[in-house]
Structure formats: C-alpha cells, structure tokens
Amino acid sequence: MEYRFRKARHEEQEQIWSILQAAITRRKEDGSKQWQDGYPNLDVVSRDIEKGAGYILTEGAAVVGYSAVIINDEPEYSRIEGKWLTEGDFVVIHRVAVAEGHLGKGLAKKIFEFVEQFALANNVFSIKVDTNFDNPAMISILEKIGYVYCGEVYFRGNARRAYEKVLKKTP
C-alpha cells in the first residue's frame, strides 16, 4: 500500500481528533497517565493545522495517522535534565497517533521515517521527541529506530523521557 505524509487541512481536523481520541482511550486502557489530562484536544489540533505543523499519514484517501512536526520550537527542551546529543537546529515530533484498524502495521515507524525525510529536506539533522515513562510501546519504537535516551523534560508538571536521533548528512 502506498502511504503519503502531508500537511493536514482544517476540514480533516475532526478525523484527526477521532484518531487522537481513540489513542487517548488506548493509553488509559493500558494504564498510562499520558494524555489523560485534557491534552491533546481539538483546539490543539486546530492550532497545529493553523501553524502548518499538523501532518497526516494517508493510505489512499484514508487518514490513518497524525503527528505534529515542528522545527526549533519546543521551549521545554531547553530545560532538559540530561544532555541532548546536538545543540543546533532540530525537528520536534509531538502527538503521534495511528487510527484504530491500522494498528500493528508499523505506521508509527512510517510516520517517523517521513519526519526524517522532512528534516533532511529542511537541512535539519536532529529529531527530538519525548514520551511518558509509562508508554512502553513508543519507547520500544524509538529505541528500535535509533533514538537515544537523553534525559527528562517536563510538560504540565510531569517528567517525560526525552530522545534524539541524529541524521546523517548525505553528500
């Protein structure tokens, strides 16, 4: 199947929100505290799209995944308890979610692959991401695809595991 990764449009925000709501429910069912405090919400999705940071993964015409992709704009990352691998420009990935019915197909990894392409296309060679300590599925994905644990960052008073992947410059 052919997958595409592109900027989300406002008319897709309800589909995106549906994907995120299902992910929020899955996190709760897994016993996680991640995303159980009213974040993310539809306003966050709307702002992502307005800022040009909301991206969707599509399979044909279907929206099957979502993430926010941002360059150099995550103030909390400057206060890491630990040390990033690099100090230059970086891409941040937030709110990675895959639609029900498409789980177990490696689509979260596919989103990360597309984000790597996005970073390289923008001449950025670092990708940073964070996740909850109680999200073993995402931790496993990050470690399998080459992200390195760098320390902790805090969002809304909660510690989160911070990871970075340094991309190779191609000649």
PDB file of C-alpha atoms in Angstrom:
ATOM      1  CA  MET A   1       0.000   0.000   0.000  1.00  0.00           C
ATOM      2  CA  GLU A   2       1.209   3.496  -0.775  1.00  0.00           C
ATOM      3  CA  TYR A   3       1.398   5.932   2.117  1.00  0.00           C
ATOM      4  CA  ARG A   4       1.679   9.695   1.891  1.00  0.00           C
ATOM      5  CA  PHE A   5       2.625  12.199   4.575  1.00  0.00           C
ATOM      6  CA  ARG A   6       1.373  15.727   4.125  1.00  0.00           C
ATOM      7  CA  LYS A   7       0.171  18.815   5.938  1.00  0.00           C
ATOM      8  CA  ALA A   8      -3.285  18.422   7.410  1.00  0.00           C
ATOM      9  CA  ARG A   9      -6.147  20.665   6.309  1.00  0.00           C
ATOM     10  CA  HIS A  10      -8.792  22.222   8.555  1.00  0.00           C
ATOM     11  CA  GLU A  11     -11.549  20.078   7.056  1.00  0.00           C
ATOM     12  CA  GLU A  12      -9.631  16.999   8.312  1.00  0.00           C
ATOM     13  CA  GLN A  13      -9.433  18.073  11.949  1.00  0.00           C
ATOM     14  CA  GLU A  14     -12.472  16.022  13.019  1.00  0.00           C
ATOM     15  CA  GLN A  15     -10.886  12.861  11.514  1.00  0.00           C
ATOM     16  CA  ILE A  16      -7.623  13.706  13.247  1.00  0.00           C
ATOM     17  CA  TRP A  17      -9.395  14.333  16.534  1.00  0.00           C
ATOM     18  CA  SER A  18     -11.144  10.970  16.228  1.00  0.00           C
ATOM     19  CA  ILE A  19      -7.753   9.254  15.798  1.00  0.00           C
ATOM     20  CA  LEU A  20      -6.366  11.097  18.832  1.00  0.00           C
ATOM     21  CA  GLN A  21      -9.444  10.313  20.961  1.00  0.00           C
ATOM     22  CA  ALA A  22      -9.014   6.600  20.245  1.00  0.00           C
ATOM     23  CA  ALA A  23      -5.313   6.883  21.141  1.00  0.00           C
ATOM     24  CA  ILE A  24      -6.196   8.682  24.388  1.00  0.00           C
ATOM     25  CA  THR A  25      -8.564   5.831  25.248  1.00  0.00           C
ATOM     26  CA  ARG A  26      -5.905   3.220  24.411  1.00  0.00           C
ATOM     27  CA  ARG A  27      -3.382   4.979  26.657  1.00  0.00           C
ATOM     28  CA  LYS A  28      -5.903   4.930  29.515  1.00  0.00           C
ATOM     29  CA  GLU A  29      -6.740   1.259  28.942  1.00  0.00           C
ATOM     30  CA  ASP A  30      -3.008   0.499  29.025  1.00  0.00           C
ATOM     31  CA  GLY A  31      -2.847   2.094  32.469  1.00  0.00           C
ATOM     32  CA  SER A  32      -0.933   5.133  31.251  1.00  0.00           C
ATOM     33  CA  LYS A  33      -1.308   8.652  32.586  1.00  0.00           C
ATOM     34  CA  GLN A  34      -0.203  10.062  29.235  1.00  0.00           C
ATOM     35  CA  TRP A  35      -2.867  12.213  27.553  1.00  0.00           C
ATOM     36  CA  GLN A  36      -5.293  11.801  30.470  1.00  0.00           C
ATOM     37  CA  ASP A  37      -5.368  15.482  31.484  1.00  0.00           C
ATOM     38  CA  GLY A  38      -7.397  17.043  28.676  1.00  0.00           C
ATOM     39  CA  TYR A  39      -4.395  17.277  26.358  1.00  0.00           C
ATOM     40  CA  PRO A  40      -4.300  16.918  23.452  1.00  0.00           C
ATOM     41  CA  ASN A  41      -7.689  18.276  22.460  1.00  0.00           C
ATOM     42  CA  LEU A  42      -9.455  19.604  19.381  1.00  0.00           C
ATOM     43  CA  ASP A  43      -8.108  23.132  19.982  1.00  0.00           C
ATOM     44  CA  VAL A  44      -4.546  21.759  19.968  1.00  0.00           C
ATOM     45  CA  VAL A  45      -5.215  20.021  16.642  1.00  0.00           C
ATOM     46  CA  SER A  46      -6.713  23.208  15.208  1.00  0.00           C
ATOM     47  CA  ARG A  47      -3.649  25.221  16.304  1.00  0.00           C
ATOM     48  CA  ASP A  48      -1.315  22.584  14.833  1.00  0.00           C
ATOM     49  CA  ILE A  49      -3.065  22.957  11.486  1.00  0.00           C
ATOM     50  CA  GLU A  50      -3.135  26.776  11.662  1.00  0.00           C
ATOM     51  CA  LYS A  51       0.625  26.839  12.329  1.00  0.00           C
ATOM     52  CA  GLY A  52       1.319  24.394   9.481  1.00  0.00           C
ATOM     53  CA  ALA A  53       2.603  21.820  11.986  1.00  0.00           C
ATOM     54  CA  GLY A  54      -0.195  19.227  11.729  1.00  0.00           C
ATOM     55  CA  TYR A  55       0.681  16.323   9.436  1.00  0.00           C
ATOM     56  CA  ILE A  56      -1.336  13.295   8.426  1.00  0.00           C
ATOM     57  CA  LEU A  57      -0.360   9.883   7.140  1.00  0.00           C
ATOM     58  CA  THR A  58      -2.711   8.680   4.431  1.00  0.00           C
ATOM     59  CA  GLU A  59      -3.331   5.285   2.891  1.00  0.00           C
ATOM     60  CA  GLY A  60      -5.131   6.033  -0.336  1.00  0.00           C
ATOM     61  CA  ALA A  61      -7.835   8.525   0.661  1.00  0.00           C
ATOM     62  CA  ALA A  62      -7.966   7.386   4.307  1.00  0.00           C
ATOM     63  CA  VAL A  63      -6.314   9.339   7.121  1.00  0.00           C
ATOM     64  CA  VAL A  64      -4.508   6.655   9.138  1.00  0.00           C
ATOM     65  CA  GLY A  65      -2.106   8.640  11.307  1.00  0.00           C
ATOM     66  CA  TYR A  66      -1.309  12.037  12.745  1.00  0.00           C
ATOM     67  CA  SER A  67       1.576  13.951  14.250  1.00  0.00           C
ATOM     68  CA  ALA A  68       2.688  17.499  14.852  1.00  0.00           C
ATOM     69  CA  VAL A  69       6.041  18.298  13.247  1.00  0.00           C
ATOM     70  CA  ILE A  70       7.779  21.483  14.353  1.00  0.00           C
ATOM     71  CA  ILE A  71      11.196  22.995  13.630  1.00  0.00           C
ATOM     72  CA  ASN A  72      13.122  24.558  16.549  1.00  0.00           C
ATOM     73  CA  ASP A  73      10.088  25.351  18.671  1.00  0.00           C
ATOM     74  CA  GLU A  74       9.871  23.449  21.925  1.00  0.00           C
ATOM     75  CA  PRO A  75      10.855  25.686  24.865  1.00  0.00           C
ATOM     76  CA  GLU A  76      10.720  22.831  27.384  1.00  0.00           C
ATOM     77  CA  TYR A  77      13.565  21.086  25.557  1.00  0.00           C
ATOM     78  CA  SER A  78      15.980  23.843  26.615  1.00  0.00           C
ATOM     79  CA  ARG A  79      15.438  22.743  30.236  1.00  0.00           C
ATOM     80  CA  ILE A  80      16.334  19.073  29.790  1.00  0.00           C
ATOM     81  CA  GLU A  81      17.601  17.245  32.846  1.00  0.00           C
ATOM     82  CA  GLY A  82      20.313  15.431  30.962  1.00  0.00           C
ATOM     83  CA  LYS A  83      22.031  16.386  27.713  1.00  0.00           C
ATOM     84  CA  TRP A  84      20.928  16.433  24.102  1.00  0.00           C
ATOM     85  CA  LEU A  85      23.291  14.877  21.549  1.00  0.00           C
ATOM     86  CA  THR A  86      23.324  18.088  19.492  1.00  0.00           C
ATOM     87  CA  GLU A  87      22.733  21.779  20.096  1.00  0.00           C
ATOM     88  CA  GLY A  88      21.767  23.050  16.639  1.00  0.00           C
ATOM     89  CA  ASP A  89      18.526  23.058  14.684  1.00  0.00           C
ATOM     90  CA  PHE A  90      16.090  20.246  15.354  1.00  0.00           C
ATOM     91  CA  VAL A  91      12.706  18.891  14.369  1.00  0.00           C
ATOM     92  CA  VAL A  92      10.246  18.024  17.137  1.00  0.00           C
ATOM     93  CA  ILE A  93       7.590  15.332  16.800  1.00  0.00           C
ATOM     94  CA  HIS A  94       4.547  15.513  19.064  1.00  0.00           C
ATOM     95  CA  ARG A  95       1.158  13.771  19.238  1.00  0.00           C
ATOM     96  CA  VAL A  96       1.964  10.660  17.194  1.00  0.00           C
ATOM     97  CA  ALA A  97      -1.216   8.600  16.794  1.00  0.00           C
ATOM     98  CA  VAL A  98      -2.387   5.813  14.481  1.00  0.00           C
ATOM     99  CA  ALA A  99      -6.021   5.126  13.605  1.00  0.00           C
ATOM    100  CA  GLU A 100      -7.918   2.153  15.013  1.00  0.00           C
ATOM    101  CA  GLY A 101      -7.968  -0.629  12.444  1.00  0.00           C
ATOM    102  CA  HIS A 102      -4.453   0.306  11.328  1.00  0.00           C
ATOM    103  CA  LEU A 103      -2.567  -0.605  14.489  1.00  0.00           C
ATOM    104  CA  GLY A 104       0.187  -3.201  14.270  1.00  0.00           C
ATOM    105  CA  LYS A 105       1.131  -2.285  10.693  1.00  0.00           C
ATOM    106  CA  GLY A 106       4.253  -0.320  11.611  1.00  0.00           C
ATOM    107  CA  LEU A 107       2.608   3.008  10.810  1.00  0.00           C
ATOM    108  CA  ALA A 108       4.116   4.889  13.768  1.00  0.00           C
ATOM    109  CA  LYS A 109       7.536   3.907  12.400  1.00  0.00           C
ATOM    110  CA  LYS A 110       6.367   5.037   8.959  1.00  0.00           C
ATOM    111  CA  ILE A 111       5.479   8.468  10.412  1.00  0.00           C
ATOM    112  CA  PHE A 112       8.981   8.721  11.895  1.00  0.00           C
ATOM    113  CA  GLU A 113      10.504   7.769   8.510  1.00  0.00           C
ATOM    114  CA  PHE A 114       8.548  10.553   6.823  1.00  0.00           C
ATOM    115  CA  VAL A 115       9.611  13.013   9.520  1.00  0.00           C
ATOM    116  CA  GLU A 116      13.242  12.074   8.883  1.00  0.00           C
ATOM    117  CA  GLN A 117      12.712  12.860   5.188  1.00  0.00           C
ATOM    118  CA  PHE A 118      11.067  16.163   6.187  1.00  0.00           C
ATOM    119  CA  ALA A 119      14.029  17.058   8.415  1.00  0.00           C
ATOM    120  CA  LEU A 120      16.598  16.279   5.730  1.00  0.00           C
ATOM    121  CA  ALA A 121      14.604  18.233   3.137  1.00  0.00           C
ATOM    122  CA  ASN A 122      14.804  21.222   5.513  1.00  0.00           C
ATOM    123  CA  ASN A 123      18.554  20.717   6.099  1.00  0.00           C
ATOM    124  CA  VAL A 124      17.955  19.719   9.724  1.00  0.00           C
ATOM    125  CA  PHE A 125      19.887  16.747  11.094  1.00  0.00           C
ATOM    126  CA  SER A 126      18.411  16.268  14.560  1.00  0.00           C
ATOM    127  CA  ILE A 127      14.992  14.970  15.580  1.00  0.00           C
ATOM    128  CA  LYS A 128      13.856  15.242  19.189  1.00  0.00           C
ATOM    129  CA  VAL A 129      10.844  13.602  20.783  1.00  0.00           C
ATOM    130  CA  ASP A 130       9.524  12.866  24.242  1.00  0.00           C
ATOM    131  CA  THR A 131       7.149  10.295  25.676  1.00  0.00           C
ATOM    132  CA  ASN A 132       5.780   9.216  29.027  1.00  0.00           C
ATOM    133  CA  PHE A 133       7.680   6.742  31.162  1.00  0.00           C
ATOM    134  CA  ASP A 134       4.569   4.538  31.054  1.00  0.00           C
ATOM    135  CA  ASN A 135       4.412   4.279  27.259  1.00  0.00           C
ATOM    136  CA  PRO A 136       6.490   1.142  26.589  1.00  0.00           C
ATOM    137  CA  ALA A 137       5.204   0.794  23.018  1.00  0.00           C
ATOM    138  CA  MET A 138       6.553   4.212  21.978  1.00  0.00           C
ATOM    139  CA  ILE A 139       9.768   3.735  23.967  1.00  0.00           C
ATOM    140  CA  SER A 140      10.326   0.453  22.114  1.00  0.00           C
ATOM    141  CA  ILE A 141       9.680   2.056  18.720  1.00  0.00           C
ATOM    142  CA  LEU A 142      12.067   4.928  19.449  1.00  0.00           C
ATOM    143  CA  GLU A 143      14.851   2.617  20.579  1.00  0.00           C
ATOM    144  CA  LYS A 144      14.375   0.258  17.600  1.00  0.00           C
ATOM    145  CA  ILE A 145      14.666   3.082  15.071  1.00  0.00           C
ATOM    146  CA  GLY A 146      17.803   4.619  16.544  1.00  0.00           C
ATOM    147  CA  TYR A 147      16.661   7.262  19.001  1.00  0.00           C
ATOM    148  CA  VAL A 148      18.930   7.768  22.010  1.00  0.00           C
ATOM    149  CA  TYR A 149      17.611   8.484  25.507  1.00  0.00           C
ATOM    150  CA  CYS A 150      18.986  11.883  26.578  1.00  0.00           C
ATOM    151  CA  GLY A 151      17.246  12.667  29.867  1.00  0.00           C
ATOM    152  CA  GLU A 152      13.978  14.094  31.113  1.00  0.00           C
ATOM    153  CA  VAL A 153      11.842  17.059  30.107  1.00  0.00           C
ATOM    154  CA  TYR A 154       8.722  18.280  31.881  1.00  0.00           C
ATOM    155  CA  PHE A 155       5.285  19.079  30.480  1.00  0.00           C
ATOM    156  CA  ARG A 156       2.381  20.189  32.660  1.00  0.00           C
ATOM    157  CA  GLY A 157       4.439  19.200  35.719  1.00  0.00           C
ATOM    158  CA  ASN A 158       5.140  15.636  34.559  1.00  0.00           C
ATOM    159  CA  ALA A 159       8.522  14.129  33.691  1.00  0.00           C
ATOM    160  CA  ARG A 160       8.840  12.627  30.230  1.00  0.00           C
ATOM    161  CA  ARG A 161      11.605  10.603  28.594  1.00  0.00           C
ATOM    162  CA  ALA A 162      13.479  12.702  26.018  1.00  0.00           C
ATOM    163  CA  TYR A 163      15.061  11.135  22.926  1.00  0.00           C
ATOM    164  CA  GLU A 164      17.106  12.387  19.997  1.00  0.00           C
ATOM    165  CA  LYS A 165      18.164  10.923  16.697  1.00  0.00           C
ATOM    166  CA  VAL A 166      20.995  12.479  14.710  1.00  0.00           C
ATOM    167  CA  LEU A 167      20.558  12.060  10.972  1.00  0.00           C
ATOM    168  CA  LYS A 168      23.449  11.568   8.608  1.00  0.00           C
ATOM    169  CA  LYS A 169      24.174  14.249   6.069  1.00  0.00           C
ATOM    170  CA  THR A 170      24.126  12.779   2.599  1.00  0.00           C
ATOM    171  CA  PRO A 171      26.685  14.047   0.072  1.00  0.00           C
TER     172      PRO A 171
END
